[in-house]
Short mmCIF file of N, CA and C in Angstrom, two decimals:
data_model
loop_
_atom_site.label_atom_id
_atom_site.label_comp_id
_atom_site.label_asym_id
_atom_site.label_seq_id
_atom_site.Cartn_x
_atom_site.Cartn_y
_atom_site.Cartn_z
N UNK A 1 0.85 -1.19 0.00
CA UNK A 1 0.00 0.00 0.00
C UNK A 1 0.90 1.25 0.00
N UNK A 2 0.62 2.18 -0.91
CA UNK A 2 1.37 3.42 -1.02
C UNK A 2 0.61 4.52 -0.28
N UNK A 3 1.29 5.18 0.62
CA UNK A 3 0.68 6.30 1.35
C UNK A 3 1.22 7.59 0.76
N UNK A 4 0.33 8.42 0.27
CA UNK A 4 0.73 9.70 -0.32
C UNK A 4 0.67 10.76 0.77
N UNK A 5 1.83 11.28 1.15
CA UNK A 5 1.88 12.28 2.21
C UNK A 5 1.51 13.67 1.71
N UNK A 6 1.57 13.88 0.42
CA UNK A 6 1.26 15.18 -0.15
C UNK A 6 -0.09 15.08 -0.87
N UNK A 7 -0.97 16.02 -0.51
CA UNK A 7 -2.28 16.11 -1.14
C UNK A 7 -2.52 17.56 -1.54
N UNK A 8 -3.54 17.76 -2.33
CA UNK A 8 -3.94 19.12 -2.72
C UNK A 8 -5.20 19.47 -1.96
N UNK A 9 -5.18 20.64 -1.34
CA UNK A 9 -6.34 21.14 -0.63
C UNK A 9 -7.04 22.19 -1.49
N UNK A 10 -8.34 22.00 -1.68
CA UNK A 10 -9.16 23.05 -2.28
C UNK A 10 -9.78 23.81 -1.12
N UNK A 11 -9.48 25.10 -1.06
CA UNK A 11 -9.89 25.95 0.05
C UNK A 11 -10.73 27.12 -0.43
N UNK A 12 -11.58 27.58 0.46
CA UNK A 12 -12.31 28.82 0.20
C UNK A 12 -11.96 29.79 1.31
N UNK A 13 -11.58 31.00 0.93
CA UNK A 13 -11.32 32.06 1.91
C UNK A 13 -12.34 33.16 1.66
N UNK A 14 -13.01 33.58 2.73
CA UNK A 14 -14.02 34.63 2.62
C UNK A 14 -13.77 35.68 3.68
N UNK A 15 -13.79 36.93 3.25
CA UNK A 15 -13.63 38.06 4.16
C UNK A 15 -14.89 38.18 5.01
N UNK A 16 -14.72 38.13 6.33
CA UNK A 16 -15.87 38.15 7.23
C UNK A 16 -16.42 39.58 7.36
N UNK A 17 -17.76 39.66 7.44
CA UNK A 17 -18.42 40.93 7.70
C UNK A 17 -18.69 41.79 6.48
N UNK A 18 -18.39 41.31 5.29
CA UNK A 18 -18.60 42.09 4.06
C UNK A 18 -19.75 41.49 3.26
N UNK A 19 -20.69 42.33 2.86
CA UNK A 19 -21.81 41.91 2.01
C UNK A 19 -21.94 42.89 0.85
N UNK A 20 -22.08 42.45 -0.38
CA UNK A 20 -21.95 41.07 -0.82
C UNK A 20 -20.53 40.56 -0.56
N UNK A 21 -20.39 39.23 -0.43
CA UNK A 21 -19.12 38.66 0.02
C UNK A 21 -17.96 38.84 -0.96
N UNK A 22 -16.77 38.93 -0.37
CA UNK A 22 -15.50 38.91 -1.12
C UNK A 22 -14.87 37.57 -0.78
N UNK A 23 -14.67 36.71 -1.79
CA UNK A 23 -14.13 35.38 -1.52
C UNK A 23 -13.29 34.88 -2.69
N UNK A 24 -12.48 33.84 -2.37
CA UNK A 24 -11.64 33.17 -3.36
C UNK A 24 -11.64 31.67 -3.08
N UNK A 25 -11.54 30.91 -4.16
CA UNK A 25 -11.36 29.46 -4.06
C UNK A 25 -10.00 29.16 -4.69
N UNK A 26 -9.17 28.40 -3.98
CA UNK A 26 -7.82 28.16 -4.47
C UNK A 26 -7.30 26.80 -4.02
N UNK A 27 -6.21 26.37 -4.66
CA UNK A 27 -5.58 25.09 -4.39
C UNK A 27 -4.17 25.31 -3.85
N UNK A 28 -3.81 24.52 -2.83
CA UNK A 28 -2.45 24.53 -2.29
C UNK A 28 -2.09 23.09 -1.93
N UNK A 29 -0.79 22.84 -1.77
CA UNK A 29 -0.41 21.54 -1.23
C UNK A 29 -0.62 21.58 0.28
N UNK A 30 -1.00 20.45 0.82
CA UNK A 30 -1.23 20.39 2.27
C UNK A 30 0.07 20.48 3.05
N UNK A 31 1.21 20.37 2.35
CA UNK A 31 2.51 20.46 3.02
C UNK A 31 3.10 21.87 3.00
N UNK A 32 2.35 22.84 2.49
CA UNK A 32 2.80 24.24 2.53
C UNK A 32 2.94 24.68 3.98
N UNK A 33 4.00 25.44 4.27
CA UNK A 33 4.12 26.00 5.62
C UNK A 33 3.06 27.09 5.78
N UNK A 34 2.77 27.44 7.01
CA UNK A 34 1.81 28.52 7.24
C UNK A 34 2.34 29.84 6.70
N UNK A 35 3.67 30.02 6.69
CA UNK A 35 4.23 31.24 6.10
C UNK A 35 3.93 31.28 4.59
N UNK A 36 4.12 30.17 3.89
CA UNK A 36 3.80 30.11 2.46
C UNK A 36 2.30 30.32 2.25
N UNK A 37 1.50 29.74 3.14
CA UNK A 37 0.05 29.87 3.07
C UNK A 37 -0.36 31.33 3.24
N UNK A 38 0.29 32.02 4.17
CA UNK A 38 0.05 33.46 4.36
C UNK A 38 0.28 34.22 3.06
N UNK A 39 1.40 33.96 2.40
CA UNK A 39 1.70 34.65 1.14
C UNK A 39 0.67 34.32 0.06
N UNK A 40 0.22 33.08 0.03
CA UNK A 40 -0.82 32.69 -0.93
C UNK A 40 -2.10 33.48 -0.68
N UNK A 41 -2.53 33.56 0.58
CA UNK A 41 -3.76 34.29 0.92
C UNK A 41 -3.61 35.76 0.55
N UNK A 42 -2.46 36.35 0.83
CA UNK A 42 -2.22 37.75 0.48
C UNK A 42 -2.44 37.97 -1.01
N UNK A 43 -1.91 37.08 -1.83
CA UNK A 43 -2.00 37.25 -3.28
C UNK A 43 -3.41 36.98 -3.78
N UNK A 44 -4.03 35.89 -3.35
CA UNK A 44 -5.37 35.59 -3.89
C UNK A 44 -6.40 36.62 -3.46
N UNK A 45 -6.24 37.15 -2.24
CA UNK A 45 -7.20 38.14 -1.79
C UNK A 45 -6.93 39.52 -2.40
N UNK A 46 -5.66 39.83 -2.66
CA UNK A 46 -5.34 41.14 -3.22
C UNK A 46 -4.73 42.09 -2.21
N UNK A 47 -4.31 41.58 -1.05
CA UNK A 47 -3.65 42.41 -0.06
C UNK A 47 -2.21 42.67 -0.48
N UNK A 48 -1.52 43.58 0.22
CA UNK A 48 -0.16 43.94 -0.16
C UNK A 48 0.90 43.52 0.86
N UNK A 49 0.51 42.72 1.85
CA UNK A 49 1.43 42.22 2.86
C UNK A 49 2.12 43.36 3.62
N UNK A 50 1.35 44.39 3.94
CA UNK A 50 1.89 45.57 4.61
C UNK A 50 1.65 45.57 6.12
N UNK A 51 1.00 44.52 6.64
CA UNK A 51 0.63 44.49 8.05
C UNK A 51 0.89 43.11 8.65
N UNK A 52 0.82 43.03 9.96
CA UNK A 52 0.96 41.77 10.67
C UNK A 52 -0.26 40.88 10.44
N UNK A 53 -0.08 39.61 10.71
CA UNK A 53 -1.16 38.63 10.51
C UNK A 53 -1.04 37.52 11.55
N UNK A 54 -2.10 36.71 11.64
CA UNK A 54 -2.06 35.50 12.44
C UNK A 54 -3.13 34.54 11.94
N UNK A 55 -2.87 33.26 12.18
CA UNK A 55 -3.86 32.21 11.95
C UNK A 55 -4.42 31.83 13.32
N UNK A 56 -5.72 31.59 13.38
CA UNK A 56 -6.36 31.19 14.63
C UNK A 56 -7.10 29.89 14.38
N UNK A 57 -6.72 28.87 15.13
CA UNK A 57 -7.36 27.56 15.03
C UNK A 57 -7.70 27.11 16.44
N UNK A 58 -9.00 27.13 16.76
CA UNK A 58 -9.41 26.86 18.13
C UNK A 58 -8.86 27.94 19.03
N UNK A 59 -8.13 27.53 20.08
CA UNK A 59 -7.53 28.51 20.98
C UNK A 59 -6.05 28.75 20.66
N UNK A 60 -5.57 28.16 19.57
CA UNK A 60 -4.17 28.32 19.18
C UNK A 60 -4.01 29.39 18.12
N UNK A 61 -2.88 30.13 18.24
CA UNK A 61 -2.58 31.19 17.29
C UNK A 61 -1.19 30.97 16.71
N UNK A 62 -1.06 31.27 15.41
CA UNK A 62 0.20 31.05 14.70
C UNK A 62 0.51 32.30 13.89
N UNK A 63 1.76 32.70 13.89
CA UNK A 63 2.14 33.89 13.12
C UNK A 63 3.64 33.99 13.01
N UNK A 64 4.08 35.16 12.64
CA UNK A 64 5.50 35.40 12.46
C UNK A 64 6.09 35.83 13.79
N UNK A 65 6.87 34.96 14.39
CA UNK A 65 7.51 35.25 15.67
C UNK A 65 8.87 35.85 15.35
N UNK A 66 8.93 37.18 15.47
CA UNK A 66 10.14 37.88 15.08
C UNK A 66 10.21 39.20 15.84
N UNK A 67 11.27 39.42 16.62
CA UNK A 67 11.38 40.67 17.38
C UNK A 67 11.32 41.91 16.50
N UNK A 68 11.76 41.79 15.26
CA UNK A 68 11.73 42.93 14.33
C UNK A 68 10.31 43.44 14.12
N UNK A 69 9.33 42.53 14.22
CA UNK A 69 7.94 42.90 14.01
C UNK A 69 7.18 43.10 15.31
N UNK A 70 7.90 43.09 16.42
CA UNK A 70 7.24 43.35 17.70
C UNK A 70 6.42 42.20 18.22
N UNK A 71 6.63 41.00 17.70
CA UNK A 71 5.82 39.86 18.13
C UNK A 71 6.56 38.94 19.10
N UNK A 72 7.75 39.31 19.56
CA UNK A 72 8.51 38.44 20.45
C UNK A 72 7.96 38.44 21.87
N UNK A 73 7.11 39.39 22.22
CA UNK A 73 6.53 39.47 23.56
C UNK A 73 5.35 38.52 23.74
N UNK A 74 4.82 38.00 22.66
CA UNK A 74 3.60 37.21 22.68
C UNK A 74 3.94 35.72 22.85
N UNK A 75 3.96 35.24 24.09
CA UNK A 75 4.34 33.86 24.38
C UNK A 75 3.36 32.83 23.82
N UNK A 76 2.13 33.22 23.57
CA UNK A 76 1.12 32.28 23.07
C UNK A 76 1.16 32.12 21.56
N UNK A 77 1.83 33.01 20.87
CA UNK A 77 1.90 32.94 19.41
C UNK A 77 2.94 31.90 19.01
N UNK A 78 2.49 30.92 18.22
CA UNK A 78 3.39 29.88 17.75
C UNK A 78 3.96 30.27 16.39
N UNK A 79 5.19 29.88 16.15
CA UNK A 79 5.90 30.25 14.92
C UNK A 79 5.30 29.52 13.72
N UNK A 80 4.76 30.28 12.77
CA UNK A 80 4.11 29.70 11.59
C UNK A 80 5.07 28.90 10.72
N UNK A 81 6.37 29.14 10.85
CA UNK A 81 7.34 28.37 10.06
C UNK A 81 7.45 26.92 10.53
N UNK A 82 6.97 26.64 11.72
CA UNK A 82 7.06 25.29 12.28
C UNK A 82 5.81 24.44 12.02
N UNK A 83 4.85 24.99 11.26
CA UNK A 83 3.59 24.27 11.03
C UNK A 83 3.23 24.30 9.55
N UNK A 84 2.54 23.25 9.14
CA UNK A 84 2.06 23.13 7.77
C UNK A 84 0.54 23.27 7.76
N UNK A 85 0.00 23.53 6.58
CA UNK A 85 -1.45 23.67 6.44
C UNK A 85 -2.16 22.43 6.98
N UNK A 86 -1.61 21.25 6.70
CA UNK A 86 -2.25 20.00 7.13
C UNK A 86 -2.26 19.83 8.65
N UNK A 87 -1.46 20.61 9.37
CA UNK A 87 -1.49 20.56 10.83
C UNK A 87 -2.72 21.25 11.40
N UNK A 88 -3.29 22.19 10.66
CA UNK A 88 -4.45 22.94 11.13
C UNK A 88 -5.75 22.50 10.46
N UNK A 89 -5.63 22.09 9.21
CA UNK A 89 -6.81 21.65 8.45
C UNK A 89 -6.57 20.19 8.05
N UNK A 90 -7.40 19.30 8.54
CA UNK A 90 -7.17 17.88 8.31
C UNK A 90 -8.26 17.21 7.48
N UNK A 91 -9.51 17.63 7.69
CA UNK A 91 -10.64 16.98 7.04
C UNK A 91 -11.51 18.01 6.33
N UNK A 92 -12.17 17.57 5.29
CA UNK A 92 -13.10 18.45 4.57
C UNK A 92 -14.10 19.03 5.56
N UNK A 93 -14.31 20.34 5.44
CA UNK A 93 -15.22 21.05 6.34
C UNK A 93 -14.50 21.76 7.48
N UNK A 94 -13.23 21.40 7.75
CA UNK A 94 -12.47 22.08 8.79
C UNK A 94 -12.28 23.55 8.42
N UNK A 95 -12.25 24.42 9.44
CA UNK A 95 -12.09 25.85 9.21
C UNK A 95 -11.04 26.43 10.15
N UNK A 96 -10.54 27.57 9.77
CA UNK A 96 -9.69 28.38 10.64
C UNK A 96 -9.88 29.83 10.25
N UNK A 97 -9.34 30.71 11.08
CA UNK A 97 -9.44 32.15 10.82
C UNK A 97 -8.05 32.68 10.51
N UNK A 98 -7.98 33.53 9.51
CA UNK A 98 -6.77 34.25 9.17
C UNK A 98 -7.07 35.72 9.42
N UNK A 99 -6.32 36.34 10.34
CA UNK A 99 -6.52 37.76 10.63
C UNK A 99 -5.36 38.54 10.05
N UNK A 100 -5.69 39.61 9.35
CA UNK A 100 -4.70 40.46 8.71
C UNK A 100 -4.93 41.91 9.12
N UNK A 101 -3.86 42.61 9.43
CA UNK A 101 -3.90 44.02 9.82
C UNK A 101 -4.68 44.16 11.13
N UNK A 102 -3.96 44.05 12.23
CA UNK A 102 -4.60 44.07 13.54
C UNK A 102 -5.31 45.39 13.83
N UNK A 103 -4.90 46.47 13.17
CA UNK A 103 -5.59 47.75 13.32
C UNK A 103 -6.96 47.74 12.66
N UNK A 104 -7.00 47.29 11.40
CA UNK A 104 -8.27 47.20 10.68
C UNK A 104 -9.03 45.93 11.04
N UNK A 105 -8.32 44.90 11.47
CA UNK A 105 -8.96 43.67 11.94
C UNK A 105 -9.67 42.88 10.86
N UNK A 106 -9.04 42.71 9.71
CA UNK A 106 -9.66 41.91 8.65
C UNK A 106 -9.59 40.44 9.01
N UNK A 107 -10.74 39.83 9.21
CA UNK A 107 -10.80 38.40 9.53
C UNK A 107 -11.34 37.65 8.32
N UNK A 108 -10.67 36.55 8.02
CA UNK A 108 -11.01 35.71 6.88
C UNK A 108 -11.36 34.32 7.39
N UNK A 109 -12.46 33.79 6.94
CA UNK A 109 -12.79 32.39 7.26
C UNK A 109 -12.23 31.53 6.14
N UNK A 110 -11.42 30.53 6.52
CA UNK A 110 -10.84 29.61 5.55
C UNK A 110 -11.44 28.24 5.80
N UNK A 111 -12.00 27.64 4.73
CA UNK A 111 -12.65 26.34 4.82
C UNK A 111 -11.98 25.36 3.88
N UNK A 112 -11.65 24.19 4.39
CA UNK A 112 -11.14 23.11 3.55
C UNK A 112 -12.34 22.46 2.88
N UNK A 113 -12.49 22.70 1.57
CA UNK A 113 -13.65 22.18 0.84
C UNK A 113 -13.43 20.76 0.34
N UNK A 114 -12.24 20.49 -0.22
CA UNK A 114 -11.97 19.17 -0.80
C UNK A 114 -10.51 18.81 -0.59
N UNK A 115 -10.26 17.51 -0.44
CA UNK A 115 -8.90 16.97 -0.44
C UNK A 115 -8.75 16.19 -1.74
N UNK A 116 -7.78 16.62 -2.56
CA UNK A 116 -7.59 16.05 -3.89
C UNK A 116 -6.23 15.37 -4.00
N UNK A 117 -6.09 14.45 -4.94
CA UNK A 117 -4.77 13.82 -5.11
C UNK A 117 -3.75 14.82 -5.66
N UNK A 118 -2.52 14.64 -5.25
CA UNK A 118 -1.44 15.51 -5.70
C UNK A 118 -1.04 15.13 -7.12
N UNK A 119 -0.83 16.16 -7.96
CA UNK A 119 -0.37 15.97 -9.33
C UNK A 119 0.89 16.80 -9.50
N UNK A 120 2.02 16.14 -9.67
CA UNK A 120 3.30 16.85 -9.76
C UNK A 120 3.39 17.78 -10.96
N UNK A 121 2.50 17.62 -11.94
CA UNK A 121 2.51 18.47 -13.14
C UNK A 121 1.66 19.73 -12.99
N UNK A 122 0.95 19.86 -11.88
CA UNK A 122 0.10 21.02 -11.65
C UNK A 122 0.85 22.06 -10.82
N UNK A 123 0.90 23.30 -11.32
CA UNK A 123 1.55 24.36 -10.55
C UNK A 123 0.64 24.78 -9.40
N UNK A 124 1.22 24.83 -8.21
CA UNK A 124 0.48 25.27 -7.03
C UNK A 124 1.32 26.30 -6.29
N UNK A 125 0.67 27.25 -5.66
CA UNK A 125 -0.76 27.43 -5.49
C UNK A 125 -1.43 27.96 -6.76
N UNK A 126 -2.73 27.73 -6.84
CA UNK A 126 -3.52 28.12 -8.00
C UNK A 126 -4.89 28.61 -7.54
N UNK A 127 -5.27 29.78 -7.97
CA UNK A 127 -6.61 30.30 -7.67
C UNK A 127 -7.55 29.83 -8.77
N UNK A 128 -8.72 29.31 -8.41
CA UNK A 128 -9.63 28.78 -9.42
C UNK A 128 -10.92 29.59 -9.57
N UNK A 129 -11.20 30.45 -8.60
CA UNK A 129 -12.42 31.27 -8.72
C UNK A 129 -12.41 32.33 -7.63
N UNK A 130 -13.17 33.39 -7.85
CA UNK A 130 -13.29 34.43 -6.83
C UNK A 130 -14.38 35.41 -7.20
N UNK A 131 -14.80 36.16 -6.23
CA UNK A 131 -15.83 37.19 -6.43
C UNK A 131 -15.44 38.46 -5.71
N UNK A 132 -15.59 39.55 -6.40
CA UNK A 132 -15.44 40.92 -5.91
C UNK A 132 -14.00 41.27 -5.57
N UNK A 133 -13.73 42.55 -5.65
CA UNK A 133 -12.40 43.07 -5.38
C UNK A 133 -12.11 43.18 -3.90
N UNK A 134 -10.84 43.09 -3.57
CA UNK A 134 -10.37 43.22 -2.20
C UNK A 134 -10.44 44.69 -1.77
N UNK A 135 -10.83 44.98 -0.53
CA UNK A 135 -10.81 46.37 -0.06
C UNK A 135 -9.40 46.94 -0.12
N UNK A 136 -9.28 48.25 -0.27
CA UNK A 136 -7.95 48.87 -0.22
C UNK A 136 -7.34 48.72 1.18
N UNK A 137 -6.02 48.70 1.23
CA UNK A 137 -5.32 48.67 2.52
C UNK A 137 -5.65 49.96 3.30
N UNK A 138 -5.67 49.83 4.61
CA UNK A 138 -5.83 50.96 5.53
C UNK A 138 -7.13 51.74 5.36
N UNK A 139 -8.18 51.05 4.93
CA UNK A 139 -9.47 51.71 4.73
C UNK A 139 -10.29 51.77 6.02
N UNK A 140 -9.85 51.07 7.06
CA UNK A 140 -10.56 51.16 8.34
C UNK A 140 -11.38 49.94 8.69
N UNK A 141 -11.05 48.79 8.14
CA UNK A 141 -11.78 47.56 8.46
C UNK A 141 -13.16 47.53 7.84
N UNK A 142 -14.00 46.64 8.36
CA UNK A 142 -15.35 46.43 7.80
C UNK A 142 -16.15 47.72 7.79
N UNK A 143 -16.13 48.46 8.91
CA UNK A 143 -16.96 49.68 9.00
C UNK A 143 -16.40 50.79 8.12
N UNK A 144 -15.10 50.93 8.12
CA UNK A 144 -14.48 51.93 7.26
C UNK A 144 -14.70 51.64 5.79
N UNK A 145 -14.70 50.37 5.44
CA UNK A 145 -14.91 49.98 4.04
C UNK A 145 -16.34 50.29 3.61
N UNK A 146 -17.30 50.05 4.48
CA UNK A 146 -18.71 50.36 4.16
C UNK A 146 -18.86 51.86 3.89
N UNK A 147 -18.25 52.67 4.72
CA UNK A 147 -18.30 54.13 4.54
C UNK A 147 -17.57 54.53 3.26
N UNK A 148 -16.41 53.91 3.02
CA UNK A 148 -15.63 54.16 1.81
C UNK A 148 -16.47 53.87 0.56
N UNK A 149 -17.18 52.74 0.55
CA UNK A 149 -17.98 52.36 -0.62
C UNK A 149 -19.12 53.34 -0.88
N UNK A 150 -19.73 53.83 0.20
CA UNK A 150 -20.79 54.83 0.03
C UNK A 150 -20.27 56.05 -0.70
N UNK A 151 -19.09 56.51 -0.31
CA UNK A 151 -18.49 57.68 -0.95
C UNK A 151 -17.98 57.35 -2.35
N UNK A 152 -17.52 56.13 -2.53
CA UNK A 152 -16.97 55.68 -3.81
C UNK A 152 -18.03 55.71 -4.92
N UNK A 153 -19.24 55.25 -4.60
CA UNK A 153 -20.29 55.17 -5.61
C UNK A 153 -21.06 56.49 -5.78
N UNK A 154 -21.00 57.38 -4.81
CA UNK A 154 -21.71 58.66 -4.87
C UNK A 154 -20.80 59.72 -5.50
N UNK A 155 -20.97 59.93 -6.79
CA UNK A 155 -20.11 60.88 -7.52
C UNK A 155 -20.30 62.32 -7.03
N UNK A 156 -21.37 62.59 -6.31
CA UNK A 156 -21.62 63.93 -5.79
C UNK A 156 -21.06 64.13 -4.38
N UNK A 157 -20.56 63.06 -3.78
CA UNK A 157 -20.01 63.19 -2.43
C UNK A 157 -18.72 64.02 -2.50
N UNK A 158 -18.53 64.97 -1.54
CA UNK A 158 -17.36 65.84 -1.58
C UNK A 158 -16.01 65.10 -1.50
N UNK A 159 -16.00 63.88 -0.97
CA UNK A 159 -14.75 63.12 -0.86
C UNK A 159 -14.56 62.10 -2.00
N UNK A 160 -15.52 62.04 -2.91
CA UNK A 160 -15.49 61.03 -3.97
C UNK A 160 -14.19 61.06 -4.79
N UNK A 161 -13.82 62.22 -5.28
CA UNK A 161 -12.62 62.32 -6.13
C UNK A 161 -11.35 62.03 -5.34
N UNK A 162 -11.29 62.48 -4.09
CA UNK A 162 -10.12 62.20 -3.26
C UNK A 162 -9.96 60.69 -3.03
N UNK A 163 -11.09 60.00 -2.80
CA UNK A 163 -11.03 58.55 -2.59
C UNK A 163 -10.60 57.83 -3.86
N UNK A 164 -11.09 58.30 -5.00
CA UNK A 164 -10.68 57.70 -6.29
C UNK A 164 -9.18 57.84 -6.48
N UNK A 165 -8.65 58.99 -6.13
CA UNK A 165 -7.21 59.22 -6.27
C UNK A 165 -6.43 58.38 -5.25
N UNK A 166 -6.93 58.31 -4.01
CA UNK A 166 -6.26 57.56 -2.96
C UNK A 166 -6.23 56.06 -3.26
N UNK A 167 -7.37 55.50 -3.67
CA UNK A 167 -7.46 54.05 -3.91
C UNK A 167 -6.76 53.65 -5.21
N UNK A 168 -6.61 54.58 -6.11
CA UNK A 168 -5.90 54.28 -7.35
C UNK A 168 -6.80 53.75 -8.44
N UNK A 169 -6.27 53.75 -9.62
CA UNK A 169 -7.03 53.30 -10.79
C UNK A 169 -7.30 51.80 -10.77
N UNK A 170 -6.47 51.06 -10.03
CA UNK A 170 -6.58 49.60 -10.04
C UNK A 170 -7.83 49.11 -9.31
N UNK A 171 -8.37 49.90 -8.38
CA UNK A 171 -9.44 49.41 -7.50
C UNK A 171 -10.80 49.47 -8.16
N UNK A 172 -11.50 48.35 -8.09
CA UNK A 172 -12.91 48.27 -8.47
C UNK A 172 -13.53 47.24 -7.52
N UNK A 173 -14.52 47.64 -6.70
CA UNK A 173 -15.06 46.71 -5.72
C UNK A 173 -15.75 45.49 -6.32
N UNK A 174 -16.11 45.56 -7.59
CA UNK A 174 -16.83 44.45 -8.21
C UNK A 174 -15.93 43.51 -9.02
N UNK A 175 -14.68 43.87 -9.23
CA UNK A 175 -13.82 43.11 -10.15
C UNK A 175 -12.78 42.28 -9.41
N UNK A 176 -12.71 41.01 -9.78
CA UNK A 176 -11.63 40.12 -9.36
C UNK A 176 -11.00 39.57 -10.63
N UNK A 177 -9.70 39.73 -10.78
CA UNK A 177 -8.99 39.30 -11.98
C UNK A 177 -8.25 37.98 -11.71
N UNK A 178 -8.84 36.89 -12.15
CA UNK A 178 -8.28 35.56 -11.91
C UNK A 178 -6.94 35.37 -12.64
N UNK A 179 -6.84 35.82 -13.86
CA UNK A 179 -5.61 35.65 -14.63
C UNK A 179 -4.46 36.41 -13.98
N UNK A 180 -4.70 37.66 -13.62
CA UNK A 180 -3.65 38.46 -12.96
C UNK A 180 -3.22 37.83 -11.62
N UNK A 181 -4.19 37.31 -10.88
CA UNK A 181 -3.89 36.66 -9.60
C UNK A 181 -2.99 35.45 -9.80
N UNK A 182 -3.32 34.61 -10.77
CA UNK A 182 -2.52 33.41 -11.01
C UNK A 182 -1.15 33.75 -11.59
N UNK A 183 -1.07 34.80 -12.39
CA UNK A 183 0.24 35.25 -12.87
C UNK A 183 1.13 35.67 -11.71
N UNK A 184 0.56 36.38 -10.75
CA UNK A 184 1.33 36.83 -9.59
C UNK A 184 1.73 35.64 -8.70
N UNK A 185 0.81 34.69 -8.51
CA UNK A 185 1.15 33.49 -7.74
C UNK A 185 2.33 32.76 -8.37
N UNK A 186 2.29 32.61 -9.70
CA UNK A 186 3.37 31.90 -10.38
C UNK A 186 4.68 32.67 -10.27
N UNK A 187 4.61 33.99 -10.43
CA UNK A 187 5.81 34.82 -10.33
C UNK A 187 6.45 34.71 -8.94
N UNK A 188 5.63 34.81 -7.91
CA UNK A 188 6.15 34.78 -6.54
C UNK A 188 6.63 33.40 -6.14
N UNK A 189 5.83 32.37 -6.42
CA UNK A 189 6.18 31.03 -5.94
C UNK A 189 7.21 30.32 -6.82
N UNK A 190 7.45 30.79 -8.02
CA UNK A 190 8.52 30.24 -8.84
C UNK A 190 9.86 30.75 -8.34
N UNK A 191 9.85 31.97 -7.77
CA UNK A 191 11.11 32.57 -7.30
C UNK A 191 11.50 32.13 -5.88
N UNK A 192 10.61 31.43 -5.19
CA UNK A 192 10.93 30.99 -3.80
C UNK A 192 11.91 29.84 -3.79
#
């Protein structure tokens, strides 16, 4: 009997508290470290990796334990480099929380949807579907984003043009670009 230690996880990540939802479906190897997983989530969601993060599974927390980032004081935070995705997600339906930017408090629900056989010819990670654009960085979390969107769509709002300039031409709350996302995943993970 051959035991395959490497499998492919089909995951769904959804930004909590946003309606209509912002979500992505993607594939990773179950042997990816949590640090690699963090970078995958950053790319598929559209974040810029400008803030601290942590994974929360039950009462356990995992993140970057590094004095340079001010996280050396947190004795309960486990080093994400010492854990793999399969250590936190084992069976279909398992979930965990990924929190990004402790100031804005973006929480993402990650669900293991399917466990698939590993194919050495398939490039991973790979995003397979998604809906809606990621909020801009530093917009103020769920509540700030709701206020931002009100001003964004109201062309008569006095802050409308300033927000358009601040968020940049790239931002559209309704658009998710699957091809661009996968190009970036390949660029980043080929160079690792």
